[in-house]
């Protein structure tokens, strides 16, 4: 299995990562709210962060909001930076299932235990696509070629150990292929994976439905299957189960903040994110992108996050995805 993974997180010291210094201070309506997208532009975390930026501004027009990108290693480089901002009540990091897997894959020394869970935002199903010129007209075509020579079927997706990679492994397992033989090409952002697909440089790609749907509708990509239990509205794509692979999985995204927040700061951030969630731009984006609203805050989200870490660790170990 070939993995192009940014492993720089292992070589960077926490001090270097946080050279800008923890900003400290509490949540303030006068301060700029910074939202970190711990991936390159063009992917789901970046998209979610920028939609949230507009919704924050709609919910609180006086509030200054800044989104910035920290790509690398499935978000664990950004996670290490967040850990250095202890007590900063004006910082959020977009994260999700991808990061949970990447922490295991990259053996990250910094974990989600060193964050403050704020809110779960959305869930989203995954989609498997091929370039329009691909000889694979159906999922069965791809599986037949995959079984014949796993190395020849290259699959482009997000970070190693993330949702896309997990889906590829589960598909392989369902098809009777050793998940360790999957020729998975990992990227730090959805834009890179999309460029490879549009350039006909890979056999297939896996990502969130919202990232590839418009290209499927325009005819530039062909959808072979989605990871939902039933077909999705407004998208001409069968489920993986219809194609013969018993795989069903949804990705999710949310916000965490640095550790060490006061209860007042934690409540202020949670209230602000709740207002963002209720703002019309956010509701419009959820509908447009085919996201599933799964809003949770407080202890409910903290418990969910703990359960996901246990579940994903077991999946990755079973599939042999740990490097």
Short mmCIF file of C-alpha atoms in Angstrom, two decimals:
data_model
loop_
_atom_site.label_atom_id
_atom_site.label_comp_id
_atom_site.label_asym_id
_atom_site.label_seq_id
_atom_site.Cartn_x
_atom_site.Cartn_y
_atom_site.Cartn_z
CA UNK A 1 0.00 0.00 0.00
CA UNK A 2 1.42 3.34 -1.05
CA UNK A 3 0.79 6.29 1.19
CA UNK A 4 1.85 9.83 0.45
CA UNK A 5 1.49 11.24 3.92
CA UNK A 6 2.85 14.39 5.42
CA UNK A 7 4.80 13.00 8.35
CA UNK A 8 6.26 16.34 9.35
CA UNK A 9 4.36 16.32 12.60
CA UNK A 10 6.85 13.86 14.02
CA UNK A 11 9.72 16.16 13.21
CA UNK A 12 8.28 19.39 14.51
CA UNK A 13 8.60 20.32 18.15
CA UNK A 14 5.61 21.75 19.92
CA UNK A 15 7.63 24.85 20.66
CA UNK A 16 8.28 25.47 16.97
CA UNK A 17 4.67 24.86 16.11
CA UNK A 18 3.52 27.50 18.54
CA UNK A 19 6.19 30.08 17.94
CA UNK A 20 3.45 32.66 17.66
CA UNK A 21 2.70 31.96 21.33
CA UNK A 22 -0.54 31.24 23.07
CA UNK A 23 -2.67 34.31 22.84
CA UNK A 24 -4.44 33.62 26.09
CA UNK A 25 -7.22 35.85 27.21
CA UNK A 26 -10.89 35.08 27.39
CA UNK A 27 -13.60 35.09 24.79
CA UNK A 28 -14.42 38.65 23.85
CA UNK A 29 -16.90 40.14 21.41
CA UNK A 30 -14.24 42.72 20.54
CA UNK A 31 -11.56 40.12 19.75
CA UNK A 32 -11.16 38.35 16.43
CA UNK A 33 -12.50 34.79 16.46
CA UNK A 34 -9.97 32.64 14.63
CA UNK A 35 -11.12 29.40 13.01
CA UNK A 36 -8.41 26.93 12.03
CA UNK A 37 -9.00 24.60 9.10
CA UNK A 38 -6.25 22.02 9.73
CA UNK A 39 -5.97 21.04 6.06
CA UNK A 40 -5.17 22.55 2.68
CA UNK A 41 -7.80 24.68 0.89
CA UNK A 42 -10.48 22.87 -1.08
CA UNK A 43 -11.43 20.08 1.30
CA UNK A 44 -14.27 19.47 3.71
CA UNK A 45 -12.70 21.15 6.74
CA UNK A 46 -11.83 24.22 4.70
CA UNK A 47 -15.32 24.32 3.21
CA UNK A 48 -16.96 23.91 6.62
CA UNK A 49 -14.76 26.60 8.17
CA UNK A 50 -15.56 29.17 5.49
CA UNK A 51 -19.28 28.47 5.58
CA UNK A 52 -19.11 28.87 9.36
CA UNK A 53 -17.27 32.18 8.93
CA UNK A 54 -20.20 33.62 6.98
CA UNK A 55 -22.70 32.22 9.46
CA UNK A 56 -20.78 33.65 12.43
CA UNK A 57 -20.86 37.07 10.77
CA UNK A 58 -24.58 36.75 10.08
CA UNK A 59 -25.27 35.75 13.67
CA UNK A 60 -23.09 38.52 15.11
CA UNK A 61 -22.37 41.24 12.48
CA UNK A 62 -19.97 43.07 14.81
CA UNK A 63 -17.80 40.01 15.33
CA UNK A 64 -14.53 39.76 13.43
CA UNK A 65 -13.86 36.24 12.16
CA UNK A 66 -10.73 34.91 10.45
CA UNK A 67 -10.29 31.47 8.86
CA UNK A 68 -6.78 30.15 8.28
CA UNK A 69 -5.31 26.86 7.03
CA UNK A 70 -2.72 24.64 8.71
CA UNK A 71 -2.35 21.62 6.40
CA UNK A 72 -0.62 18.36 7.13
CA UNK A 73 -0.86 14.82 8.53
CA UNK A 74 -4.63 14.56 8.71
CA UNK A 75 -4.94 17.66 10.84
CA UNK A 76 -2.49 16.56 13.53
CA UNK A 77 -0.09 19.41 12.75
CA UNK A 78 -2.95 21.83 13.37
CA UNK A 79 -3.91 19.87 16.48
CA UNK A 80 -0.39 20.32 17.86
CA UNK A 81 -0.66 24.05 17.25
CA UNK A 82 -3.99 24.15 19.03
CA UNK A 83 -2.46 22.40 22.03
CA UNK A 84 -0.03 25.32 22.32
CA UNK A 85 -2.89 27.82 22.60
CA UNK A 86 -4.05 26.65 26.03
CA UNK A 87 -6.62 29.00 27.55
CA UNK A 88 -7.28 30.90 24.30
CA UNK A 89 -11.03 31.50 24.21
CA UNK A 90 -10.96 33.12 20.77
CA UNK A 91 -9.87 30.08 18.78
CA UNK A 92 -11.77 27.16 17.25
CA UNK A 93 -10.48 24.27 15.17
CA UNK A 94 -12.64 22.44 12.66
CA UNK A 95 -12.13 18.68 12.95
CA UNK A 96 -13.92 15.38 12.63
CA UNK A 97 -13.70 11.68 11.97
CA UNK A 98 -10.67 12.18 9.68
CA UNK A 99 -8.63 13.59 12.56
CA UNK A 100 -9.63 10.76 14.89
CA UNK A 101 -8.20 8.29 12.38
CA UNK A 102 -5.12 10.37 11.57
CA UNK A 103 -4.14 10.55 15.25
CA UNK A 104 -3.94 6.75 15.25
CA UNK A 105 -2.34 6.50 11.80
CA UNK A 106 0.38 9.05 12.53
CA UNK A 107 0.90 8.01 16.16
CA UNK A 108 0.38 11.64 17.11
CA UNK A 109 1.79 12.60 20.50
CA UNK A 110 -0.96 15.23 20.79
CA UNK A 111 -4.48 13.82 21.06
CA UNK A 112 -8.01 15.17 21.34
CA UNK A 113 -7.72 14.80 25.11
CA UNK A 114 -5.75 18.06 24.91
CA UNK A 115 -8.72 20.00 23.51
CA UNK A 116 -12.06 21.34 24.71
CA UNK A 117 -14.96 19.77 22.76
CA UNK A 118 -17.39 22.51 21.67
CA UNK A 119 -19.85 21.14 19.12
CA UNK A 120 -20.55 18.41 16.62
CA UNK A 121 -21.91 20.09 13.48
CA UNK A 122 -22.71 17.78 10.61
CA UNK A 123 -22.54 14.31 9.18
CA UNK A 124 -21.94 13.54 5.52
CA UNK A 125 -21.88 10.40 3.43
CA UNK A 126 -18.92 9.51 1.25
CA UNK A 127 -18.93 9.04 -2.50
CA UNK A 128 -16.74 6.87 -4.74
CA UNK A 129 -16.05 8.41 -8.15
CA UNK A 130 -13.96 7.82 -11.26
CA UNK A 131 -12.91 10.19 -14.06
CA UNK A 132 -15.44 10.55 -16.87
CA UNK A 133 -13.03 8.75 -19.24
CA UNK A 134 -12.62 5.77 -16.88
CA UNK A 135 -13.30 2.27 -18.23
CA UNK A 136 -15.12 1.57 -14.96
CA UNK A 137 -18.79 2.15 -15.74
CA UNK A 138 -20.04 0.51 -12.55
CA UNK A 139 -18.74 -0.45 -9.12
CA UNK A 140 -18.66 -4.06 -10.30
CA UNK A 141 -16.22 -3.07 -13.07
CA UNK A 142 -13.90 -1.45 -10.55
CA UNK A 143 -14.11 -4.39 -8.12
CA UNK A 144 -13.30 -6.89 -10.89
CA UNK A 145 -10.15 -4.96 -11.87
CA UNK A 146 -9.30 -4.43 -8.20
CA UNK A 147 -9.44 -8.14 -7.43
CA UNK A 148 -7.33 -8.97 -10.49
CA UNK A 149 -4.52 -6.59 -9.49
CA UNK A 150 -5.01 -4.40 -6.38
CA UNK A 151 -1.85 -2.39 -7.06
CA UNK A 152 -3.12 -1.20 -10.44
CA UNK A 153 -6.24 0.43 -9.00
CA UNK A 154 -5.11 3.68 -7.40
CA UNK A 155 -7.54 5.45 -5.09
CA UNK A 156 -7.10 9.14 -4.30
CA UNK A 157 -8.50 10.60 -1.11
CA UNK A 158 -7.83 12.58 2.03
CA UNK A 159 -5.34 11.93 4.79
CA UNK A 160 -4.10 8.46 5.66
CA UNK A 161 -6.23 6.90 8.35
CA UNK A 162 -9.06 9.33 7.66
CA UNK A 163 -12.61 8.67 6.54
CA UNK A 164 -11.78 8.25 2.84
CA UNK A 165 -9.02 5.78 3.67
CA UNK A 166 -11.28 3.86 6.04
CA UNK A 167 -13.95 3.62 3.32
CA UNK A 168 -11.35 2.28 0.85
CA UNK A 169 -10.27 -0.32 3.39
CA UNK A 170 -13.83 -1.37 4.21
CA UNK A 171 -14.62 -1.65 0.49
CA UNK A 172 -11.56 -3.83 -0.04
CA UNK A 173 -12.50 -6.05 2.88
CA UNK A 174 -16.07 -6.40 1.58
CA UNK A 175 -14.69 -7.31 -1.85
CA UNK A 176 -12.39 -9.98 -0.41
CA UNK A 177 -9.21 -7.91 -0.92
CA UNK A 178 -6.61 -7.49 1.83
CA UNK A 179 -7.01 -3.84 2.99
CA UNK A 180 -3.22 -3.64 3.32
CA UNK A 181 -2.97 -4.05 -0.47
CA UNK A 182 -5.06 -0.95 -1.21
CA UNK A 183 -3.09 1.47 -3.39
CA UNK A 184 -4.29 4.56 -1.51
CA UNK A 185 -2.87 7.97 -2.38
CA UNK A 186 -3.36 10.35 0.53
CA UNK A 187 -3.68 14.14 0.38
CA UNK A 188 -3.93 16.91 2.96
CA UNK A 189 -6.83 18.59 1.15
CA UNK A 190 -9.70 17.67 -1.13
CA UNK A 191 -8.50 20.01 -3.87
CA UNK A 192 -5.41 17.87 -4.56
CA UNK A 193 -7.42 14.66 -4.84
CA UNK A 194 -9.90 16.37 -7.15
CA UNK A 195 -7.13 17.62 -9.44
CA UNK A 196 -5.78 14.08 -9.80
CA UNK A 197 -9.22 12.80 -10.75
CA UNK A 198 -9.92 15.57 -13.24
CA UNK A 199 -6.45 15.02 -14.70
CA UNK A 200 -7.20 11.30 -15.10
CA UNK A 201 -4.11 10.47 -13.02
CA UNK A 202 -5.79 7.98 -10.65
CA UNK A 203 -8.27 5.14 -11.03
CA UNK A 204 -10.80 6.38 -8.50
CA UNK A 205 -11.40 8.85 -5.71
CA UNK A 206 -13.24 8.91 -2.40
CA UNK A 207 -14.47 12.00 -0.55
CA UNK A 208 -17.50 13.59 1.04
CA UNK A 209 -20.52 13.89 -1.23
CA UNK A 210 -20.44 17.70 -1.01
CA UNK A 211 -16.91 17.86 -2.44
CA UNK A 212 -17.60 15.84 -5.60
CA UNK A 213 -21.35 16.20 -6.22
CA UNK A 214 -21.18 19.19 -8.56
CA UNK A 215 -18.50 17.52 -10.68
CA UNK A 216 -20.66 14.40 -10.91
CA UNK A 217 -23.65 16.46 -11.99
CA UNK A 218 -21.54 18.28 -14.61
CA UNK A 219 -20.33 14.98 -16.06
CA UNK A 220 -16.64 15.48 -15.23
CA UNK A 221 -16.75 12.59 -12.74
CA UNK A 222 -18.82 9.41 -12.63
CA UNK A 223 -20.26 8.23 -9.33
CA UNK A 224 -19.92 4.51 -8.66
CA UNK A 225 -21.49 4.52 -5.23
CA UNK A 226 -22.31 6.34 -1.99
CA UNK A 227 -21.86 5.08 1.57
CA UNK A 228 -25.45 5.78 2.64
CA UNK A 229 -28.02 3.10 3.39
CA UNK A 230 -30.37 4.47 0.75
CA UNK A 231 -29.89 6.56 -2.40
CA UNK A 232 -29.43 10.26 -1.76
CA UNK A 233 -31.84 12.83 -3.22
CA UNK A 234 -30.62 15.03 -6.08
CA UNK A 235 -27.70 12.72 -6.87
CA UNK A 236 -27.72 9.98 -9.51
CA UNK A 237 -25.62 7.41 -7.68
CA UNK A 238 -26.32 3.91 -6.34
CA UNK A 239 -25.33 2.87 -2.84
CA UNK A 240 -22.28 0.68 -2.32
CA UNK A 241 -24.64 -2.00 -1.06
CA UNK A 242 -26.49 -1.90 -4.38
CA UNK A 243 -23.13 -2.41 -6.07
CA UNK A 244 -22.44 -5.52 -4.02
CA UNK A 245 -20.26 -4.12 -1.22
CA UNK A 246 -21.78 -4.16 2.27
CA UNK A 247 -20.31 -0.82 3.39
CA UNK A 248 -22.19 2.01 5.09
CA UNK A 249 -20.43 4.93 6.82
CA UNK A 250 -20.96 8.61 7.50
CA UNK A 251 -18.27 11.21 8.10
CA UNK A 252 -18.79 13.93 10.72
CA UNK A 253 -17.31 17.34 11.51
CA UNK A 254 -17.26 19.59 14.52
CA UNK A 255 -15.41 22.23 16.51
CA UNK A 256 -12.95 21.91 19.37
CA UNK A 257 -11.15 24.69 21.23
CA UNK A 258 -7.87 24.75 23.15
CA UNK A 259 -7.68 23.08 26.54
CA UNK A 260 -7.66 25.09 29.72
CA UNK A 261 -10.67 27.29 29.01
CA UNK A 262 -12.55 28.82 31.89
CA UNK A 263 -16.19 27.74 32.24
CA UNK A 264 -17.21 31.26 31.18
CA UNK A 265 -15.12 31.08 28.01
CA UNK A 266 -16.38 27.59 27.20
CA UNK A 267 -19.99 28.73 27.59
CA UNK A 268 -19.37 31.86 25.49
CA UNK A 269 -17.87 29.81 22.65
CA UNK A 270 -20.66 27.24 22.84
CA UNK A 271 -23.30 29.99 22.75
CA UNK A 272 -21.58 31.63 19.79
CA UNK A 273 -21.40 28.36 17.84
CA UNK A 274 -25.06 27.71 18.65
CA UNK A 275 -25.98 31.10 17.17
CA UNK A 276 -23.87 30.29 14.12
CA UNK A 277 -25.68 26.97 13.70
CA UNK A 278 -29.05 28.75 13.85
CA UNK A 279 -28.07 31.41 11.28
CA UNK A 280 -29.59 31.20 7.80
CA UNK A 281 -26.27 30.96 5.88
CA UNK A 282 -25.43 27.82 7.82
CA UNK A 283 -28.86 26.29 7.22
CA UNK A 284 -28.60 27.10 3.51
CA UNK A 285 -25.14 25.51 3.25
CA UNK A 286 -26.28 22.35 5.04
CA UNK A 287 -29.09 21.95 2.51
CA UNK A 288 -26.94 22.85 -0.52
CA UNK A 289 -24.08 20.51 0.33
CA UNK A 290 -26.22 17.57 1.33
CA UNK A 291 -24.94 17.63 4.89
CA UNK A 292 -26.90 16.10 7.75
CA UNK A 293 -27.48 18.44 10.68
CA UNK A 294 -26.27 16.54 13.77
CA UNK A 295 -25.69 19.40 16.18
CA UNK A 296 -24.46 18.46 19.66
CA UNK A 297 -22.76 20.49 22.37
CA UNK A 298 -21.47 20.05 25.91
CA UNK A 299 -21.14 16.66 27.54
CA UNK A 300 -23.15 14.99 24.78
CA UNK A 301 -20.50 15.87 22.21
CA UNK A 302 -17.65 15.05 24.61
CA UNK A 303 -19.12 11.56 25.16
CA UNK A 304 -19.61 11.09 21.41
CA UNK A 305 -16.00 12.09 20.77
CA UNK A 306 -14.70 9.58 23.30
CA UNK A 307 -16.81 6.80 21.77
CA UNK A 308 -15.59 7.65 18.25
CA UNK A 309 -11.95 7.46 19.32
CA UNK A 310 -12.51 3.96 20.67
CA UNK A 311 -14.44 2.84 17.57
CA UNK A 312 -11.99 4.23 15.00
CA UNK A 313 -8.95 2.87 16.82
CA UNK A 314 -10.46 -0.60 16.55
CA UNK A 315 -11.29 -0.20 12.84
CA UNK A 316 -7.80 1.01 11.94
CA UNK A 317 -6.17 -1.81 13.89
CA UNK A 318 -8.40 -4.40 12.22
CA UNK A 319 -7.61 -3.03 8.77
CA UNK A 320 -3.88 -2.82 9.40
CA UNK A 321 -3.78 0.87 8.51
CA UNK A 322 -1.38 1.87 11.28
CA UNK A 323 1.95 2.75 9.70
#
